[in-house]
Amino acid sequence: MPHHNLTLLGFSPLKSSSFALFLRPFSLYPTISASPPPSSRRPRTAGYRRNDPSPRFPPRRKWSSVEEEKRKGMSSSDSFEFNKRRAEGKDKIDKPKKSLKRNTRTLNPTNTIAYVQILGTGMDTQDTSPSVLLFFDKQRFIFNAGEGLQRFCTEHKIKLSKVDHIFLSRVCSETAGGLPGLLLTLAGIGEDGLSVNVWGPSDLKYLVDAMRSFIPRAAMVHTRSFGPSDSTPQIGSTKAKDDPYVLVDDEVVKISAILLEPRSCSEEPGSKSGETSVVYVCELPEINGKFDPAKAMALGLRAGPKYGKLQSGQSVKSDFKDIMVHPSDVMGPSVPGPVVLLVDCPTESHAEELLSIPSLNRYYPCPDNETDGDKFVNCIIHLSPASVTKSPTYQRWMMRFHSAQHILAGHETKNMEFPILKASSRITARLNYLCPQFFPAPGFWSPQDANESTNLASLSKCFGSSLGENISAENLLKFTLRPHGNLGIDRSCIPSQLTSTRVIDELLSEIPEISSKTEEVKRLWNGQHNNKMMMIEEPWLNESTVPSCLENIRRDDMEIVLLGTGSSQPSRYRNVSAVYIDLFSRGSILLDCGEGTLGQLKRRYGLEGADEAVRNLKCIWISHIHADHHTGLARILARRRELLKDVPHEPALVVGPRPLKNFLDAYQRLEDLDMEFLDCRNTTSTSWASLETTSPEKTTSNGNAEGSLFSKGSPMQSIYKRPSSPVIDNASALPYLKKLKKVLGEMGLEELISFPVVHCPQAFGVVLKAAERKNMTGDKIPGWKTVYSGDTRPCPQMVEASKGATVLIHEATFEDALVEEAVAKNHSTTKEAIDVGSSAGVYRIILTHFSQRYPKIPVIDESHMHNTCIGFDMMSINMADLHVLPKIVPYFKNLFRNVVVDDDEDEGEEEESDGVADGLLMKRDNKVSSFFRY
């Protein structure tokens, strides 16, 4: 990164207390030292280190004389370091724009392997539509890209870089929630990046318009819609009315689309967008019959090139006779190519229309002789929900294909009890065994692991299922298309089912002493713990001071649930950012909402419990527009609307940066989200103060409404002095502020205050303050205060906002040895995050947003952890248990003692595009290449 990209800025001393982070000089400056070559790197143990002198943590580079001059001229108590160009959003212009390429491969018409495979996203959580992979030797096609697809493919080693086309059966959050992240990841592969063809009905244009607010245009240039449209011509606009839309037609496969409109809406003009679904037809070419040399010789042909021409379908002249020899004279009968239908019929109204579509007539077998039909359908994958597939209307349609293999891939009850993402589920189960108080049992396992032996017989059977059966889809179930001799069901890839009992047995075998540690953890809550029994003796473990706000606090007051603690993209072990603030009967708030947040809620609370959690959501607060913080928002809002559609309710309040409103406004043309938006800049302390006035004044985005960090005369004033930062109109926001104030009061909260932080344009942190309460004697007890940093560098505004906080949830993307990278990308190290909390007098600090280079546990210095805990996905921290929180940290060392982070798998040089999505990484050739920022 060029030297001018990083800037040291001076600030006046803070009014009430000095910022401890600034009391020592920083050993870094604009230049970022290059990483050593992979061959010179050594694996390092994740987790803890104490004054480790080993060379695995390289020393800081020395200062040049010029840098030392600048450094000496700074006052260490009134400065902090950050990447100014990144904070301004200008860093993307420092590198040339990528021209994303599409995969081009030489196709092999005589594929030796071809199959369709169920990718079981959402099978256990029912939060998204399963995807289907159509696999050929040289081509890959994916149908539907719901949330969690990337995480699923990472878990099961499915290379998304090989995907050529993505087809959507509907355009909605259920089927396309994972598309933004997938496009960003593909764009980050290699030096040039990759693009992919995205197909969907005409509603796709609305999704594309919405994604433009945070995805580079180059990643979406190959999105193509089909079907009737009232704007630009679409694919197949000149075809006959009843013909399907031919999307792909090459020597390997022909893929056609048949539109399916709900009957009730197809009769009404101007039906709601997002209701069109698609039936996809995948047809493989026929296999030529076997060549008969004896017949060729009898017709006067000598062995040679003419044999090959006949096999390729060309007629040739006989060598010894005055005749033409045609392929049919010397070839055996051809074998028809297999046909697969993928049917998404979301409602019974769609099913009624399915019965009358003329485009499907050619695929129905003849009543008298099923082999006489125009096309014989071998397999039908039903993406329709069970409520539809069991309806009489849909059953009548299925009976028309009485000889086809029917695979029911809708949400089946039998798939709910066993997790699809086994790696993260195993970690969760282990943590639950160690400390069930902070890691409750996952929602997808029943206490007795009911039906543990379900389908064990079928799992032991690798191949075999006669055509004509109706079977439930299982994760990674295949239907083989080529070679023809193996045509049919293939169960060989179905993974074994994971149960909590199995996980704990593995844990006890691997770490036998963990059972005694579990007993020690229990005694922490019983007050019977003896420090001498600790694995690591620390004086701070005897801390007895508890803030007055926690006096006699009830367990139904507030609980913090960490749904996603990773940065960048979802990984095997950590999902992206989301914090669920559970206020129990009073409602709940969501802080950030990365992709897969709904699925995480279902893994934490179970299907019914998660639905109740979504119903109770009153407010969703988004810190900034990077993709790992908001791409799960549409799915959450759509689910909430669906759950409350027959119940009187208020729209959800979404508080976020202004660019988020552009996305939501565009998306609502596709799907009603039942929400109201409020700009974060309307929820600063200054904006709240205007609520008390009768004539709110307009305040510019660099005025006092932003707080001192960006106020007039500040060195960072220029960051918001941009045309893209509109004037804040507190007058127009006043009704929404009043509504938010009312909602906060109903939830027992006194304040929700957004404040600017240093990361990218319009990045914010947030303060939640509970209202006062009274103790048993009638004395007033101050309410607790929780602060969430979002993504940020340590900065004065962060310290000011955190003063006296009960809990600080702070990002800690990097380990302490990577402080230069933290500065370059405007993130924090673990030590910096802890210093922010210590400077502000915070009672408890929870670290989150870890780089995905730390797969299970980050690298930390345990000497700094006196009031701090490491966050994990599914961790639930009740306010009544805060006094115990740091005491469980030493036990993680035992649980994760065998975890090793290999530097060879660290992220390579980071590149950026003209999108503002937060970095999405992809492992490739044993390295992690990155394109967007994290």
Coordinates of N, CA and C in Angstrom, one line a residue, residues 201-330:
P201 N -36.0 -15.4 -13.6 CA -37.1 -14.7 -14.2 C -36.9 -13.2 -14.2
S202 N -37.8 -12.5 -14.9 CA -37.6 -11.1 -15.1 C -37.5 -10.3 -13.8
D203 N -38.0 -10.8 -12.6 CA -37.8 -10.2 -11.3 C -36.3 -10.0 -11.0
L204 N -35.4 -10.7 -11.6 CA -34.0 -10.7 -11.3 C -33.5 -9.3 -11.4
K205 N -34.1 -8.5 -12.3 CA -33.6 -7.1 -12.5 C -33.7 -6.3 -11.2
Y206 N -34.7 -6.6 -10.4 CA -34.9 -5.8 -9.1 C -33.8 -6.2 -8.1
L207 N -33.4 -7.5 -8.1 CA -32.3 -7.9 -7.2 C -31.0 -7.3 -7.7
V208 N -30.8 -7.2 -9.0 CA -29.5 -6.7 -9.5 C -29.5 -5.2 -9.1
D209 N -30.6 -4.5 -9.3 CA -30.6 -3.0 -8.9 C -30.3 -2.8 -7.5
A210 N -30.8 -3.7 -6.6 CA -30.5 -3.6 -5.2 C -29.1 -3.9 -4.9
M211 N -28.5 -4.9 -5.5 CA -27.1 -5.2 -5.1 C -26.1 -4.2 -5.6
R212 N -26.5 -3.4 -6.6 CA -25.5 -2.4 -7.1 C -25.0 -1.4 -6.0
S213 N -25.8 -1.3 -4.9 CA -25.4 -0.4 -3.8 C -24.1 -0.9 -3.1
F214 N -23.8 -2.2 -3.2 CA -22.6 -2.6 -2.5 C -21.8 -3.7 -3.3
I215 N -22.2 -4.0 -4.5 CA -21.4 -5.0 -5.3 C -20.9 -4.3 -6.6
P216 N -19.7 -4.5 -6.9 CA -19.2 -3.8 -8.1 C -19.9 -4.3 -9.4
R217 N -20.1 -3.3 -10.3 CA -20.9 -3.6 -11.5 C -20.3 -4.8 -12.3
A218 N -19.0 -4.9 -12.3 CA -18.3 -5.9 -13.1 C -18.7 -7.3 -12.6
A219 N -19.1 -7.5 -11.4 CA -19.5 -8.8 -10.9 C -20.9 -9.2 -11.3
M220 N -21.6 -8.3 -11.9 CA -23.0 -8.6 -12.3 C -23.3 -8.4 -13.7
V221 N -22.3 -8.2 -14.6 CA -22.5 -7.9 -16.0 C -23.1 -9.1 -16.7
H222 N -23.0 -10.3 -16.1 CA -23.6 -11.5 -16.8 C -24.8 -12.0 -16.1
T223 N -25.6 -11.1 -15.5 CA -26.9 -11.5 -15.0 C -27.9 -11.4 -16.1
R224 N -28.7 -12.4 -16.3 CA -29.6 -12.4 -17.4 C -31.0 -12.9 -17.0
S225 N -32.0 -12.1 -17.3 CA -33.4 -12.5 -17.0 C -34.1 -13.0 -18.2
F226 N -35.2 -13.7 -17.9 CA -36.0 -14.2 -19.0 C -37.5 -14.1 -18.6
G227 N -38.4 -14.1 -19.6 CA -39.8 -13.9 -19.3 C -40.3 -12.6 -19.6
P228 N -41.6 -12.4 -19.5 CA -42.2 -11.1 -19.9 C -41.7 -10.0 -19.0
S229 N -41.5 -8.8 -19.6 CA -41.0 -7.7 -18.9 C -41.6 -6.4 -19.5
D230 N -41.8 -5.4 -18.6 CA -42.4 -4.2 -19.1 C -41.3 -3.1 -19.5
S231 N -40.0 -3.6 -19.5 CA -38.9 -2.7 -19.8 C -38.1 -3.2 -20.9
T232 N -36.9 -3.6 -20.7 CA -36.0 -4.0 -21.8 C -36.3 -5.4 -22.3
P233 N -36.0 -5.7 -23.5 CA -36.3 -7.0 -24.0 C -35.5 -8.1 -23.2
Q234 N -36.1 -9.2 -23.0 CA -35.4 -10.3 -22.2 C -35.0 -11.4 -23.1
I235 N -34.3 -12.4 -22.5 CA -33.9 -13.6 -23.3 C -35.2 -14.3 -23.7
G236 N -35.2 -14.7 -25.0 CA -36.4 -15.4 -25.5 C -37.6 -14.6 -25.8
S237 N -37.4 -13.3 -26.0 CA -38.5 -12.4 -26.3 C -39.2 -12.7 -27.6
T238 N -38.5 -13.4 -28.5 CA -39.1 -13.7 -29.8 C -39.7 -15.1 -30.0
K239 N -39.6 -15.9 -28.9 CA -40.1 -17.2 -29.0 C -41.6 -17.3 -29.0
A240 N -42.1 -18.5 -29.4 CA -43.5 -18.8 -29.4 C -44.0 -18.8 -28.0
K241 N -45.3 -18.5 -27.8 CA -45.8 -18.3 -26.4 C -45.7 -19.5 -25.6
D242 N -45.9 -20.7 -26.1 CA -45.9 -21.9 -25.2 C -44.6 -22.6 -25.2
D243 N -43.6 -22.1 -25.9 CA -42.2 -22.7 -25.9 C -41.5 -22.3 -24.7
P244 N -40.6 -23.3 -24.1 CA -39.8 -22.9 -23.0 C -38.7 -21.9 -23.4
Y245 N -38.1 -21.3 -22.5 CA -37.0 -20.4 -22.7 C -35.7 -21.2 -22.7
V246 N -35.0 -21.3 -23.8 CA -33.7 -22.0 -23.9 C -32.6 -21.1 -23.5
L247 N -32.0 -21.5 -22.4 CA -30.9 -20.7 -21.8 C -29.5 -21.2 -22.1
V248 N -29.3 -22.5 -22.1 CA -28.0 -23.1 -22.5 C -28.3 -24.2 -23.4
D249 N -27.6 -24.2 -24.5 CA -27.7 -25.3 -25.5 C -26.4 -25.5 -26.2
D250 N -25.6 -26.5 -25.7 CA -24.4 -26.8 -26.2 C -24.3 -28.4 -26.4
E251 N -23.1 -28.8 -26.8 CA -23.0 -30.3 -27.0 C -23.0 -31.1 -25.8
V252 N -23.1 -30.5 -24.6 CA -23.1 -31.2 -23.4 C -24.5 -31.3 -22.7
V253 N -25.2 -30.2 -22.7 CA -26.5 -30.1 -22.1 C -27.4 -29.0 -22.7
K254 N -28.7 -29.2 -22.6 CA -29.6 -28.2 -23.0 C -30.5 -27.9 -21.8
I255 N -30.4 -26.6 -21.3 CA -31.2 -26.2 -20.1 C -32.3 -25.2 -20.6
S256 N -33.5 -25.5 -20.3 CA -34.6 -24.7 -20.6 C -35.4 -24.3 -19.4
A257 N -36.1 -23.2 -19.5 CA -36.9 -22.7 -18.3 C -38.4 -22.5 -18.7
I258 N -39.2 -23.0 -17.9 CA -40.7 -22.8 -18.1 C -41.2 -22.0 -16.9
L259 N -41.8 -20.9 -17.2 CA -42.3 -20.0 -16.1 C -43.6 -20.6 -15.5
L260 N -43.7 -20.3 -14.2 CA -44.9 -20.8 -13.5 C -45.4 -19.7 -12.7
E261 N -46.6 -19.2 -13.1 CA -47.2 -18.1 -12.4 C -48.4 -18.6 -11.5
P262 N -48.5 -18.2 -10.3 CA -49.7 -18.6 -9.5 C -51.0 -18.3 -10.2
R263 N -51.9 -19.2 -10.3 CA -53.1 -19.0 -11.0 C -53.9 -17.8 -10.6
S264 N -53.9 -17.6 -9.3 CA -54.7 -16.4 -8.8 C -54.1 -15.1 -9.2
C265 N -52.8 -15.1 -9.5 CA -52.1 -13.9 -9.9 C -52.0 -13.7 -11.4
S266 N -51.9 -14.9 -12.1 CA -51.8 -14.8 -13.5 C -53.0 -14.3 -14.2
E267 N -54.1 -14.3 -13.4 CA -55.4 -13.8 -14.0 C -55.5 -12.3 -13.7
E268 N -54.6 -11.8 -12.8 CA -54.7 -10.4 -12.5 C -53.5 -9.6 -13.0
P269 N -53.8 -8.5 -13.7 CA -52.7 -7.7 -14.2 C -51.9 -7.0 -13.0
G270 N -50.6 -6.9 -13.2 CA -49.8 -6.2 -12.2 C -49.6 -7.0 -10.9
S271 N -49.5 -8.3 -11.0 CA -49.3 -9.1 -9.9 C -47.9 -8.8 -9.2
K272 N -47.8 -9.1 -7.9 CA -46.6 -8.8 -7.1 C -45.4 -9.4 -7.7
S273 N -44.3 -8.6 -7.7 CA -43.0 -9.2 -8.1 C -42.5 -10.2 -7.1
G274 N -41.7 -11.2 -7.6 CA -41.2 -12.2 -6.7 C -42.1 -13.4 -6.6
E275 N -43.3 -13.5 -7.3 CA -44.2 -14.6 -7.2 C -44.0 -15.6 -8.4
T276 N -43.2 -15.2 -9.4 CA -43.0 -16.1 -10.5 C -41.9 -17.2 -10.1
S277 N -42.2 -18.4 -10.4 CA -41.3 -19.5 -10.1 C -41.0 -20.2 -11.5
V278 N -40.0 -21.1 -11.5 CA -39.5 -21.6 -12.7 C -39.4 -23.1 -12.6
V279 N -39.7 -23.8 -13.7 CA -39.4 -25.3 -13.8 C -38.2 -25.3 -14.8
Y280 N -37.1 -25.9 -14.3 CA -36.0 -26.0 -15.2 C -35.9 -27.4 -15.8
V281 N -35.6 -27.5 -17.1 CA -35.5 -28.8 -17.8 C -34.1 -29.0 -18.3
C282 N -33.4 -30.0 -17.8 CA -32.1 -30.3 -18.2 C -32.0 -31.6 -19.1
E283 N -31.6 -31.4 -20.3 CA -31.7 -32.5 -21.3 C -30.2 -32.8 -21.7
L284 N -29.8 -34.0 -21.6 CA -28.5 -34.4 -22.1 C -28.7 -35.1 -23.5
P285 N -27.7 -34.9 -24.4 CA -27.9 -35.5 -25.7 C -27.9 -37.0 -25.7
E286 N -28.5 -37.5 -26.7 CA -28.5 -39.0 -26.8 C -27.1 -39.6 -27.0
I287 N -27.0 -40.8 -26.6 CA -25.7 -41.5 -26.8 C -25.8 -42.3 -28.1
N288 N -24.9 -42.1 -29.0 CA -24.9 -42.9 -30.2 C -24.7 -44.4 -30.0
G289 N -25.4 -45.2 -30.9 CA -25.3 -46.6 -30.8 C -23.9 -47.1 -31.1
K290 N -23.6 -48.3 -30.8 CA -22.3 -48.9 -31.1 C -22.0 -49.1 -32.5
F291 N -20.8 -48.8 -33.0 CA -20.4 -49.0 -34.4 C -20.2 -50.4 -34.6
D292 N -20.7 -50.9 -35.8 CA -20.5 -52.4 -36.2 C -19.6 -52.5 -37.4
P293 N -18.3 -52.8 -37.1 CA -17.3 -52.9 -38.3 C -17.7 -53.9 -39.3
A294 N -18.4 -55.0 -38.9 CA -18.8 -56.0 -39.9 C -19.8 -55.5 -40.9
K295 N -20.7 -54.7 -40.4 CA -21.7 -54.1 -41.4 C -21.0 -53.1 -42.3
A296 N -20.0 -52.4 -41.8 CA -19.3 -51.4 -42.6 C -18.5 -52.2 -43.7
M297 N -17.8 -53.3 -43.4 CA -17.1 -54.0 -44.4 C -18.0 -54.6 -45.4
A298 N -19.2 -55.1 -45.0 CA -20.2 -55.7 -45.9 C -20.7 -54.6 -46.9
L299 N -20.6 -53.3 -46.5 CA -21.1 -52.3 -47.4 C -19.9 -51.7 -48.2
G300 N -18.8 -52.3 -48.2 CA -17.6 -52.0 -49.1 C -16.8 -50.9 -48.5
L301 N -16.7 -50.8 -47.2 CA -15.8 -49.8 -46.6 C -14.6 -50.4 -46.0
R302 N -13.4 -49.9 -46.3 CA -12.2 -50.4 -45.6 C -12.0 -49.6 -44.3
A303 N -11.3 -50.2 -43.4 CA -11.0 -49.5 -42.1 C -10.2 -48.3 -42.3
G304 N -10.6 -47.2 -41.6 CA -9.9 -45.9 -41.8 C -10.7 -44.8 -41.3
P305 N -10.4 -43.6 -41.8 CA -11.0 -42.4 -41.4 C -12.5 -42.3 -41.6
K306 N -13.0 -43.1 -42.5 CA -14.5 -43.0 -42.8 C -15.2 -43.7 -41.7
Y307 N -14.6 -44.6 -40.9 CA -15.3 -45.2 -39.8 C -15.6 -44.1 -38.7
G308 N -14.6 -43.2 -38.5 CA -14.8 -42.1 -37.6 C -15.9 -41.1 -38.0
K309 N -16.0 -40.9 -39.3 CA -17.0 -39.9 -39.8 C -18.4 -40.5 -39.6
L310 N -18.5 -41.8 -39.8 CA -19.8 -42.4 -39.6 C -20.2 -42.4 -38.2
Q311 N -19.2 -42.6 -37.3 CA -19.6 -42.5 -35.8 C -19.9 -41.1 -35.4
S312 N -19.4 -40.1 -36.1 CA -19.7 -38.7 -35.8 C -21.0 -38.2 -36.5
G313 N -21.7 -39.1 -37.2 CA -22.9 -38.7 -37.8 C -22.9 -38.3 -39.3
Q314 N -21.7 -38.5 -39.9 CA -21.6 -38.1 -41.3 C -21.8 -39.3 -42.3
S315 N -22.4 -39.1 -43.4 CA -22.5 -40.2 -44.4 C -21.2 -40.2 -45.3
V316 N -20.8 -41.3 -45.8 CA -19.6 -41.5 -46.6 C -19.9 -42.3 -47.8
K317 N -19.0 -42.3 -48.8 CA -19.2 -43.1 -50.0 C -18.4 -44.4 -49.9
S318 N -19.0 -45.5 -50.3 CA -18.4 -46.8 -50.1 C -17.1 -46.9 -51.0
D319 N -16.1 -47.6 -50.5 CA -14.8 -47.7 -51.2 C -15.0 -48.7 -52.4
F320 N -15.8 -49.7 -52.3 CA -15.9 -50.8 -53.3 C -17.2 -50.9 -53.9
K321 N -18.2 -50.1 -53.5 CA -19.5 -50.1 -54.1 C -20.0 -48.7 -54.4
D322 N -20.8 -48.6 -55.4 CA -21.3 -47.3 -55.8 C -22.5 -46.9 -55.0
I323 N -22.3 -46.8 -53.7 CA -23.4 -46.4 -52.8 C -22.9 -45.5 -51.7
M324 N -23.9 -44.8 -51.1 CA -23.6 -43.9 -49.9 C -23.9 -44.7 -48.7
V325 N -23.0 -44.7 -47.7 CA -23.2 -45.4 -46.5 C -23.6 -44.4 -45.4
H326 N -24.7 -44.6 -44.8 CA -25.2 -43.6 -43.8 C -25.0 -44.2 -42.4
P327 N -24.9 -43.3 -41.4 CA -24.6 -43.8 -40.0 C -25.6 -44.8 -39.5
S328 N -26.9 -44.7 -39.9 CA -27.9 -45.7 -39.5 C -27.6 -47.1 -40.1
D329 N -26.8 -47.2 -41.1 CA -26.5 -48.5 -41.7 C -25.5 -49.3 -40.9
V330 N -24.7 -48.6 -40.1 CA -23.6 -49.3 -39.5 C -23.6 -49.1 -37.9

